[in-house]
Short mmCIF file of N, CA and C and ligand atoms in Angstrom, two decimals:
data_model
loop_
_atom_site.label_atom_id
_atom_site.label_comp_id
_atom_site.label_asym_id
_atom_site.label_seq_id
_atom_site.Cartn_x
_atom_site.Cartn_y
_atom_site.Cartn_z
N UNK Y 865 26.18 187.35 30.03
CA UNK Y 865 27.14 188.32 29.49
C UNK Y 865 26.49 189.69 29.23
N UNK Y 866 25.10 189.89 29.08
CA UNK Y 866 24.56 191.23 28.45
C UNK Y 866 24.86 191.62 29.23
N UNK Y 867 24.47 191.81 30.99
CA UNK Y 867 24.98 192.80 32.17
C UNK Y 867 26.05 193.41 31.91
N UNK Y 868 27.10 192.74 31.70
CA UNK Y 868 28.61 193.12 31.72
C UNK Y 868 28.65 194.23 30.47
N UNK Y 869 28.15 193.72 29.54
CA UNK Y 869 28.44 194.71 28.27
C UNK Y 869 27.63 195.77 28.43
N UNK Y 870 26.53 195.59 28.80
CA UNK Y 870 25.62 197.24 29.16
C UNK Y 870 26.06 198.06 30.22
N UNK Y 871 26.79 197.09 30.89
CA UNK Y 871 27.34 198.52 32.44
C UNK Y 871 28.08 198.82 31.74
N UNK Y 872 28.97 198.39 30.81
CA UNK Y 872 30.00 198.97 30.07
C UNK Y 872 30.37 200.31 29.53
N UNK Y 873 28.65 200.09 28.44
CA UNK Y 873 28.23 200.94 27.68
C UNK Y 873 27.55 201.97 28.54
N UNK Y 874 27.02 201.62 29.32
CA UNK Y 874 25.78 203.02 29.77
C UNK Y 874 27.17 203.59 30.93
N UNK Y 875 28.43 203.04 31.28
CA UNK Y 875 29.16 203.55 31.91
C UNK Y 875 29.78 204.86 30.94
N UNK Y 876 29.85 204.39 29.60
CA UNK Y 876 30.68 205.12 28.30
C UNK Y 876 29.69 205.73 27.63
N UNK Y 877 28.21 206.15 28.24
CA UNK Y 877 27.43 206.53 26.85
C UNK Y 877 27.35 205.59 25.80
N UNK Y 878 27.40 204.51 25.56
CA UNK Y 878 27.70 204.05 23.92
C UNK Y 878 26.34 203.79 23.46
N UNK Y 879 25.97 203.31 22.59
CA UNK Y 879 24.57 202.85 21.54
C UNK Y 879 25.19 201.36 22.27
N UNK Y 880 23.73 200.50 22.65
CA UNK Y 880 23.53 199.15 22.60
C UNK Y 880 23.86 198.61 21.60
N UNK Y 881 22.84 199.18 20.44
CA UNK Y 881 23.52 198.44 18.97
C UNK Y 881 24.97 198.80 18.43
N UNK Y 882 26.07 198.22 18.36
CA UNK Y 882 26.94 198.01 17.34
C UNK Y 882 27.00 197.57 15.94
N UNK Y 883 26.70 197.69 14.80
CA UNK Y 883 25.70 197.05 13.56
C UNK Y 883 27.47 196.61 12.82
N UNK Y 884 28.60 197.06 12.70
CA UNK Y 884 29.96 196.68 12.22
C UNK Y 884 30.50 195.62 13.10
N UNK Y 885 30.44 195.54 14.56
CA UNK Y 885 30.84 194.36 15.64
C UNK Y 885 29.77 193.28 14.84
N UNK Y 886 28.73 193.42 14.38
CA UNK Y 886 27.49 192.10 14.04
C UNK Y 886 28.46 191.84 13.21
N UNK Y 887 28.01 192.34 12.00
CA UNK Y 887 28.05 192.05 10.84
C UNK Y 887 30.02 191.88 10.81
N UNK Y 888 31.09 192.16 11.48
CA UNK Y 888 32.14 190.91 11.68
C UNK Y 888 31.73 189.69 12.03
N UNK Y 889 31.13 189.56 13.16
CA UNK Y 889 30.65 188.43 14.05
C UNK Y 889 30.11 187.37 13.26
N UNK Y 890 29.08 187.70 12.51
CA UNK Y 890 27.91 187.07 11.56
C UNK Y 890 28.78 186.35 10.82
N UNK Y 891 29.68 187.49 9.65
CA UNK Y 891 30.72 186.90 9.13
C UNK Y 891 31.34 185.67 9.04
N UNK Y 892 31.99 185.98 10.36
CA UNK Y 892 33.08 184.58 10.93
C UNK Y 892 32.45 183.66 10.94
N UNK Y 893 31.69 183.48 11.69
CA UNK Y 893 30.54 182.86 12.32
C UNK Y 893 30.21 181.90 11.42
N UNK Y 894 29.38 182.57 10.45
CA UNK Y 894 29.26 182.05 9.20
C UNK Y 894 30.15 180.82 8.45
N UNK Y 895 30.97 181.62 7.90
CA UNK Y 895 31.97 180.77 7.35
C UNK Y 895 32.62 179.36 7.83
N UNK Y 896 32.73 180.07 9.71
CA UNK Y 896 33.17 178.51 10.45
C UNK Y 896 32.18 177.43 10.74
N UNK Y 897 31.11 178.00 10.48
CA UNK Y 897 29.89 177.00 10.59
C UNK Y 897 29.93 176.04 9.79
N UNK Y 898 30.24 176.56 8.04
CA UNK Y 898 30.09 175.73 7.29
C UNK Y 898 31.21 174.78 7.20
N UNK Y 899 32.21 175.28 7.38
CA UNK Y 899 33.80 174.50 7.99
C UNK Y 899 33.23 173.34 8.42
N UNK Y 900 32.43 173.92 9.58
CA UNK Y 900 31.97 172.68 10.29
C UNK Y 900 30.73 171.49 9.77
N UNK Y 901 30.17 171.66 9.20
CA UNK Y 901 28.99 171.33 8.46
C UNK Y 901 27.49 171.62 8.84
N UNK Y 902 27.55 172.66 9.56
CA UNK Y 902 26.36 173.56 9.53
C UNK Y 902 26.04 174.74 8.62
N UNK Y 903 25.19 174.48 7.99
CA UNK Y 903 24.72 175.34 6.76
C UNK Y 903 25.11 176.89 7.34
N UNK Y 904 25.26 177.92 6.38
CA UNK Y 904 26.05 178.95 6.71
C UNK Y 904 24.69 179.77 6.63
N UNK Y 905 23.40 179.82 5.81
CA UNK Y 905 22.69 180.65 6.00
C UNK Y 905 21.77 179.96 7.74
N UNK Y 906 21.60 179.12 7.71
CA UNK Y 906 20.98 178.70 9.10
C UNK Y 906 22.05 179.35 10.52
N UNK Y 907 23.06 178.79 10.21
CA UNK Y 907 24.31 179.64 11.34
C UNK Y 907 23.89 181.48 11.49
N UNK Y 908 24.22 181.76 10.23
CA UNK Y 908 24.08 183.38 10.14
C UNK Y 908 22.20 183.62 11.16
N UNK Y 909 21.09 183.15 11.19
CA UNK Y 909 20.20 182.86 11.59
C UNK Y 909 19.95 182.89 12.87
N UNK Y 910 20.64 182.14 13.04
CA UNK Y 910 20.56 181.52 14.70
C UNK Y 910 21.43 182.89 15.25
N UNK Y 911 22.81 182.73 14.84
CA UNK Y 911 23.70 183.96 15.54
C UNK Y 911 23.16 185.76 15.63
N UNK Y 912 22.18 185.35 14.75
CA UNK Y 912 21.68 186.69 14.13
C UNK Y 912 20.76 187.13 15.51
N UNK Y 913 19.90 185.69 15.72
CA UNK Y 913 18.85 186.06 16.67
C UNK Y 913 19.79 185.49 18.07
N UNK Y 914 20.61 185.09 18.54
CA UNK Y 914 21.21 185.65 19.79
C UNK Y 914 21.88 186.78 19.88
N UNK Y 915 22.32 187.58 18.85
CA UNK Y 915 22.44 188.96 18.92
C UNK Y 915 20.87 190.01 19.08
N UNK Y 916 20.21 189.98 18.50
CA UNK Y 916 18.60 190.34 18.59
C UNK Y 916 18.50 190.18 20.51
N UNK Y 917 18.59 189.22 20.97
CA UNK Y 917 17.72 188.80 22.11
C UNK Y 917 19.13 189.44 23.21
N UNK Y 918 20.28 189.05 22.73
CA UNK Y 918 21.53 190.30 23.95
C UNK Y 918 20.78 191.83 23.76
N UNK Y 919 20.76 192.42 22.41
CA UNK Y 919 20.34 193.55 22.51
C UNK Y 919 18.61 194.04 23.39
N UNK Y 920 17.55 192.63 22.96
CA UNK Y 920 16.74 192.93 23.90
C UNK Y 920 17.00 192.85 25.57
N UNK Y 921 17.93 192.23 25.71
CA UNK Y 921 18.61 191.94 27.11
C UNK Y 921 19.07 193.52 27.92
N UNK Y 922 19.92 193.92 26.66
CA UNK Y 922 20.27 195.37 27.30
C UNK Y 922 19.80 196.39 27.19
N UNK Y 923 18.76 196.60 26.21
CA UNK Y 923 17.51 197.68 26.07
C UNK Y 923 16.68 197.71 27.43
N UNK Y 924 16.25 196.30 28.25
CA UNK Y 924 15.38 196.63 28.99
C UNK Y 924 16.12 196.50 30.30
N UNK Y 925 17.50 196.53 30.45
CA UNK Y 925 18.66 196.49 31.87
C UNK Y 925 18.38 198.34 31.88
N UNK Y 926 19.12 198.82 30.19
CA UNK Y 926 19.19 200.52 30.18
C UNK Y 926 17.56 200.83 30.73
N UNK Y 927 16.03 200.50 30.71
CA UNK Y 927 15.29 201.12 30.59
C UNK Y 927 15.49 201.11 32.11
N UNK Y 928 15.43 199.76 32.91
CA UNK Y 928 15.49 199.93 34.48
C UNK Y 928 16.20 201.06 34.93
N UNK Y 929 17.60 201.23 34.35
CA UNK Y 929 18.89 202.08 35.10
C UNK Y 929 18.27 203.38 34.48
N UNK Y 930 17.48 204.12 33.67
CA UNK Y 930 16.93 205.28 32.91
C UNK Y 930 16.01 205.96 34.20
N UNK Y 931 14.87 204.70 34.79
CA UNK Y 931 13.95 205.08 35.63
C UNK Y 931 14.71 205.09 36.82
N UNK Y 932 15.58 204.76 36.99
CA UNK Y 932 16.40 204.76 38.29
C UNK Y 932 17.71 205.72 38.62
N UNK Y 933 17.84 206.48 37.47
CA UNK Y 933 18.59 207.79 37.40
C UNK Y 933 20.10 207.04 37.79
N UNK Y 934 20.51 205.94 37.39
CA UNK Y 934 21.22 205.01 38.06
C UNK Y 934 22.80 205.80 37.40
N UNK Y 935 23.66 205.87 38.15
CA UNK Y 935 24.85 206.27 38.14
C UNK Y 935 26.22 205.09 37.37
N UNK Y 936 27.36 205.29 37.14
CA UNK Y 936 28.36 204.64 37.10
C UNK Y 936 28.63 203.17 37.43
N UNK Y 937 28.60 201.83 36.73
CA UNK Y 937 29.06 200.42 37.24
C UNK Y 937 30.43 201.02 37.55
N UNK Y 938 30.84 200.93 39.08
CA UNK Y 938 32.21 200.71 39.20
C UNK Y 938 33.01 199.98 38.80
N UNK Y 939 32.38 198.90 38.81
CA UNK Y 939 33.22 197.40 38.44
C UNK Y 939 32.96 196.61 37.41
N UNK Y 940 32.54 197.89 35.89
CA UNK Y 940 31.97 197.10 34.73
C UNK Y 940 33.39 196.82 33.88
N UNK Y 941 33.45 195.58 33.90
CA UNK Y 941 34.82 195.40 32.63
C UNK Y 941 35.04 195.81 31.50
N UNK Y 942 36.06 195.50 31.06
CA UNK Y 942 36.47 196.76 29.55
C UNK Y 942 35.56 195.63 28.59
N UNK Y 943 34.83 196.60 27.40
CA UNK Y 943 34.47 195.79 26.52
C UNK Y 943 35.34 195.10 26.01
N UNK Y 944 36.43 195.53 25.02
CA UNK Y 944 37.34 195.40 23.86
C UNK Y 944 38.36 194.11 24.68
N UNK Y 945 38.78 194.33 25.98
CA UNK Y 945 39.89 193.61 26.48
C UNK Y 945 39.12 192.19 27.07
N UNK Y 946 37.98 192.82 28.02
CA UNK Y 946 37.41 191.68 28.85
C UNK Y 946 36.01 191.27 28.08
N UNK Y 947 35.00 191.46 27.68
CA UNK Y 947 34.05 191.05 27.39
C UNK Y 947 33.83 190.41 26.49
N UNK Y 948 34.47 191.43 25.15
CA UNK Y 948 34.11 190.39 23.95
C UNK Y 948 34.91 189.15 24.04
N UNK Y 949 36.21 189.46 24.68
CA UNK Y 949 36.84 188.09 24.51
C UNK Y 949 36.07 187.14 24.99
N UNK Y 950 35.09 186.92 25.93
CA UNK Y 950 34.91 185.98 26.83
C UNK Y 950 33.84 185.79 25.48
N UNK Y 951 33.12 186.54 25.19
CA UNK Y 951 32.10 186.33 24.22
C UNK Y 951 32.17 185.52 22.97
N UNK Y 952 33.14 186.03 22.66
CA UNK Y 952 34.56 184.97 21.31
C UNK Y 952 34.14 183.70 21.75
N UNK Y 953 34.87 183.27 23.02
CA UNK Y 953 34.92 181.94 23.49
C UNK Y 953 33.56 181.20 23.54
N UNK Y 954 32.89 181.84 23.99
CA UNK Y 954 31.86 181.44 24.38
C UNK Y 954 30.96 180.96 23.00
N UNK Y 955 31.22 181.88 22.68
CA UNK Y 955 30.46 181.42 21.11
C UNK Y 955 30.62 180.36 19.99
N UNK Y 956 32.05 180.24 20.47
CA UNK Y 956 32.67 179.42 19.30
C UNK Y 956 32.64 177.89 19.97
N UNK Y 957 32.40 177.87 21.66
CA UNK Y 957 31.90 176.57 22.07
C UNK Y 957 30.69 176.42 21.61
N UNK Y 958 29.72 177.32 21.27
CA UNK Y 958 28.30 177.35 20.80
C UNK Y 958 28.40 176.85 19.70
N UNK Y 959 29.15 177.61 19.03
CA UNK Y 959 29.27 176.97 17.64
C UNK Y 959 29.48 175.23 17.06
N UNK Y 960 30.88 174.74 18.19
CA UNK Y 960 30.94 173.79 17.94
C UNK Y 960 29.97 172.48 18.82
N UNK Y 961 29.39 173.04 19.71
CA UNK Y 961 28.08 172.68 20.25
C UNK Y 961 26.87 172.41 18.97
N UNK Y 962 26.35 173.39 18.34
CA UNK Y 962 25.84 173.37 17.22
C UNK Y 962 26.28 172.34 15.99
N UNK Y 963 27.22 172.15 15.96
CA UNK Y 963 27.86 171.66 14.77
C UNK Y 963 27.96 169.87 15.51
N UNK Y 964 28.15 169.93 16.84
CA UNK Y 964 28.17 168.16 17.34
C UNK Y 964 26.01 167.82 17.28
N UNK Y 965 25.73 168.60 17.40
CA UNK Y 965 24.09 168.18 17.19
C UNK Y 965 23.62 168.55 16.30
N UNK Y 966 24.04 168.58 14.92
CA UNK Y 966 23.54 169.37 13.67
C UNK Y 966 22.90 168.07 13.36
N UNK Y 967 22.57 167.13 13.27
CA UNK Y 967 22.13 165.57 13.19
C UNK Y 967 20.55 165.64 13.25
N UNK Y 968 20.09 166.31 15.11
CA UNK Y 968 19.61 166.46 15.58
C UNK Y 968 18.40 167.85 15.40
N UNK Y 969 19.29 168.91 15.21
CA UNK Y 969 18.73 170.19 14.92
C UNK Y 969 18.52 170.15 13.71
N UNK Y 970 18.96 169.65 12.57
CA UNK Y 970 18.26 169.60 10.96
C UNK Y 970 17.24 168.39 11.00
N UNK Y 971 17.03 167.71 12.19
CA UNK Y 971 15.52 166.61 11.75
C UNK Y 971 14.33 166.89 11.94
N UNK Y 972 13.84 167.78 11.14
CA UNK Y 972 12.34 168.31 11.50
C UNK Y 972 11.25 167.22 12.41
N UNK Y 973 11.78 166.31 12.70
CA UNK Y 973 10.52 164.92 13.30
C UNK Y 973 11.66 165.67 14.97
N UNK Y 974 12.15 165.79 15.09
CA UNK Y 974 13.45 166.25 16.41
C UNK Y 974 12.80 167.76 17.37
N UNK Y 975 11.88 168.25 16.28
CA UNK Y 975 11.94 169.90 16.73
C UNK Y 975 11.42 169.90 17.76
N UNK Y 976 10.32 169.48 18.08
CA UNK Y 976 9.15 169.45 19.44
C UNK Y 976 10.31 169.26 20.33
N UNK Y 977 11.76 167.90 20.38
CA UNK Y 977 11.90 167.81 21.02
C UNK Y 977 13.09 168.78 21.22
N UNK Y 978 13.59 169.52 20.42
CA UNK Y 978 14.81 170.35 20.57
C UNK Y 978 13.82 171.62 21.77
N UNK Y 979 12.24 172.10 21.10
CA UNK Y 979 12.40 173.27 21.48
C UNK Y 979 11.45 172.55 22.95
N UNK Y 980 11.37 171.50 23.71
CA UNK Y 980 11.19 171.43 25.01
C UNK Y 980 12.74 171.10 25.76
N UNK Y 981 13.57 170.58 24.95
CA UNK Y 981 15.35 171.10 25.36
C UNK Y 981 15.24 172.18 25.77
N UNK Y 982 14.95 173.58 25.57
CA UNK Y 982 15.29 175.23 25.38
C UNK Y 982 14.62 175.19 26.80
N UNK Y 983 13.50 174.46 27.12
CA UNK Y 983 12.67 175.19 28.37
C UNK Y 983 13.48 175.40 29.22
N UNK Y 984 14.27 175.20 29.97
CA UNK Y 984 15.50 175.31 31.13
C UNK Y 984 15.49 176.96 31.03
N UNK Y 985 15.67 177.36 29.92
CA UNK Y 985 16.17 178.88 29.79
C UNK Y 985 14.96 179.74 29.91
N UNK Y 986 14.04 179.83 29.97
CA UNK Y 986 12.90 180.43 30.75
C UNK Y 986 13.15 180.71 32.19
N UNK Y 987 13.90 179.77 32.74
CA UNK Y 987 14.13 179.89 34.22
C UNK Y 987 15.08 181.13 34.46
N UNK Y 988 16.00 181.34 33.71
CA UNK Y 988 17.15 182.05 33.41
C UNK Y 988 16.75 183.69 33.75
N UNK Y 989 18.09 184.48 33.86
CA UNK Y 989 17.51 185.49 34.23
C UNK Y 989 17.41 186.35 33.06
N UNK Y 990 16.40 185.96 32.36
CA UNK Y 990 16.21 186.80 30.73
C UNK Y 990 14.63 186.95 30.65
N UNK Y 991 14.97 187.90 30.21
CA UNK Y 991 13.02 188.40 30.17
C UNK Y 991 12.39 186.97 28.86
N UNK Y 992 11.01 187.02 28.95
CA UNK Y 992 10.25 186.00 27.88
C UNK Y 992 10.72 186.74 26.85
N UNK Y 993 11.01 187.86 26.14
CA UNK Y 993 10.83 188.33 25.01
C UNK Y 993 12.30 188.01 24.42
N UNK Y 994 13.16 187.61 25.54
CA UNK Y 994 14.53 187.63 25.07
C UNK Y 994 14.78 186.31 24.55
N UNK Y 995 14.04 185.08 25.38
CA UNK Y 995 14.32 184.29 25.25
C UNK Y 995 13.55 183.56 24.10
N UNK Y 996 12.78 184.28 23.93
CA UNK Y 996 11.66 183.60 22.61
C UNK Y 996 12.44 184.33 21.23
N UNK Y 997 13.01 185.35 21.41
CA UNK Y 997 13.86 185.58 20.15
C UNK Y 997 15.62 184.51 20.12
N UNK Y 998 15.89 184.41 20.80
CA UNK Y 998 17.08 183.52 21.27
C UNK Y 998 16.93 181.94 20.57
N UNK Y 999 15.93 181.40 20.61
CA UNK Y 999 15.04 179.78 20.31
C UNK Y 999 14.38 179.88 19.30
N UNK Y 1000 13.69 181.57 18.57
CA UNK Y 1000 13.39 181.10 17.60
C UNK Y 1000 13.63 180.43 16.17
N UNK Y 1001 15.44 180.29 16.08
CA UNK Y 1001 15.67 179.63 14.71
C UNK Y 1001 15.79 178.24 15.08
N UNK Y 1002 15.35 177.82 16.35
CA UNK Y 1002 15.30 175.94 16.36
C UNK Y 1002 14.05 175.74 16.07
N UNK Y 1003 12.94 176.37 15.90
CA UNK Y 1003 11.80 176.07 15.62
C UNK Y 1003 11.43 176.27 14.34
N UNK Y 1004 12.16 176.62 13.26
CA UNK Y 1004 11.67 176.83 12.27
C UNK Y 1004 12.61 175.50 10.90
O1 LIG I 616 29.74 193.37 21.59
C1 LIG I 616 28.78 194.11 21.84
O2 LIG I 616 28.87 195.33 21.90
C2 LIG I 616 27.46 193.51 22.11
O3 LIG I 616 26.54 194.18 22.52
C3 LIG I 616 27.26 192.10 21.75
C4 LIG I 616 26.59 191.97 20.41
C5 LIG I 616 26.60 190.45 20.13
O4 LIG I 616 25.68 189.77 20.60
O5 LIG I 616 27.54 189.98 19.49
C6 LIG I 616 25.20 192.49 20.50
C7 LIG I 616 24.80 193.72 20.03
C8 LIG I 616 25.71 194.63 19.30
O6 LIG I 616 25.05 195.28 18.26
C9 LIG I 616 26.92 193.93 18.87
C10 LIG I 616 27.31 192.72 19.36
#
């Protein structure tokens, strides 16, 4: 999803960071976590640092397109209509993803094996720095 939202933005000028879009997000987030029975400061945590690791995602897409004097995504979708929605969704399967293995992710004897789960996403097309901020609240 970061691609989509940075052609967006560097199509519109905008700031990568949004700090009022988080801190709704965090919010919700929050609250439905605990709905669910995932602790609300651990939720806020985790969501906190996949926001951290999108923004490192699109800091270093903008630095490529900066050195590359790179022009207009023709075909970047609307944030507000197309992106976040998909992002909504997406998250809130995360969420309840999170909340069916909360069993699992609160058993500290589990962690070794949660964070050799994560290795898959190294493969992914995300820089190391993105992805080591992304995994770091299963390790702690
Ligand atoms: O919705 C955006 O504008 C995004 O860049 C996504 C996102 C997020 O991960 O939720 C990331 C960074 C922004 O500061 C706000 C929100």
């Amino acid at each position: 999803m970061a691609p989509d939202v940075a052609q967006f933005k560097w199509n519109h000028h905008l700031p990568i960071e949004d700090l009022p879009r988080e801190a709704e997000v965090i919010a919700a987030l929050g609250r439905q976590a605990s709905a669910l029975g995932v602790p609300q400061p651990w939720a806020e945590a985790f969501f906190r640092a996949q926001i951290e690791a999108s923004k490192t995602a699109q800091n270093e897409l903008f630095q490529g397109w900066d050195v590359f004097k790179r022009g207009q995504f023709p075909d970047a979708p609307d944030l507000v209509t197309v992106t976040r929605p998909k992002l909504d969704r997406l998250t809130d399967q995360l969420l309840h993803a999170l909340a069916e293995n909360w069993p699992v992710l609160s058993d500290p004897t589990r962690r070794e094996d949660v964070l050799r789960a994560m290795h898959p996403m190294q493969a992914e097309d995300l820089s190391a720095k993105a992805v080591t901020q992304a995994i770091a609240p299963l390790g702690r």
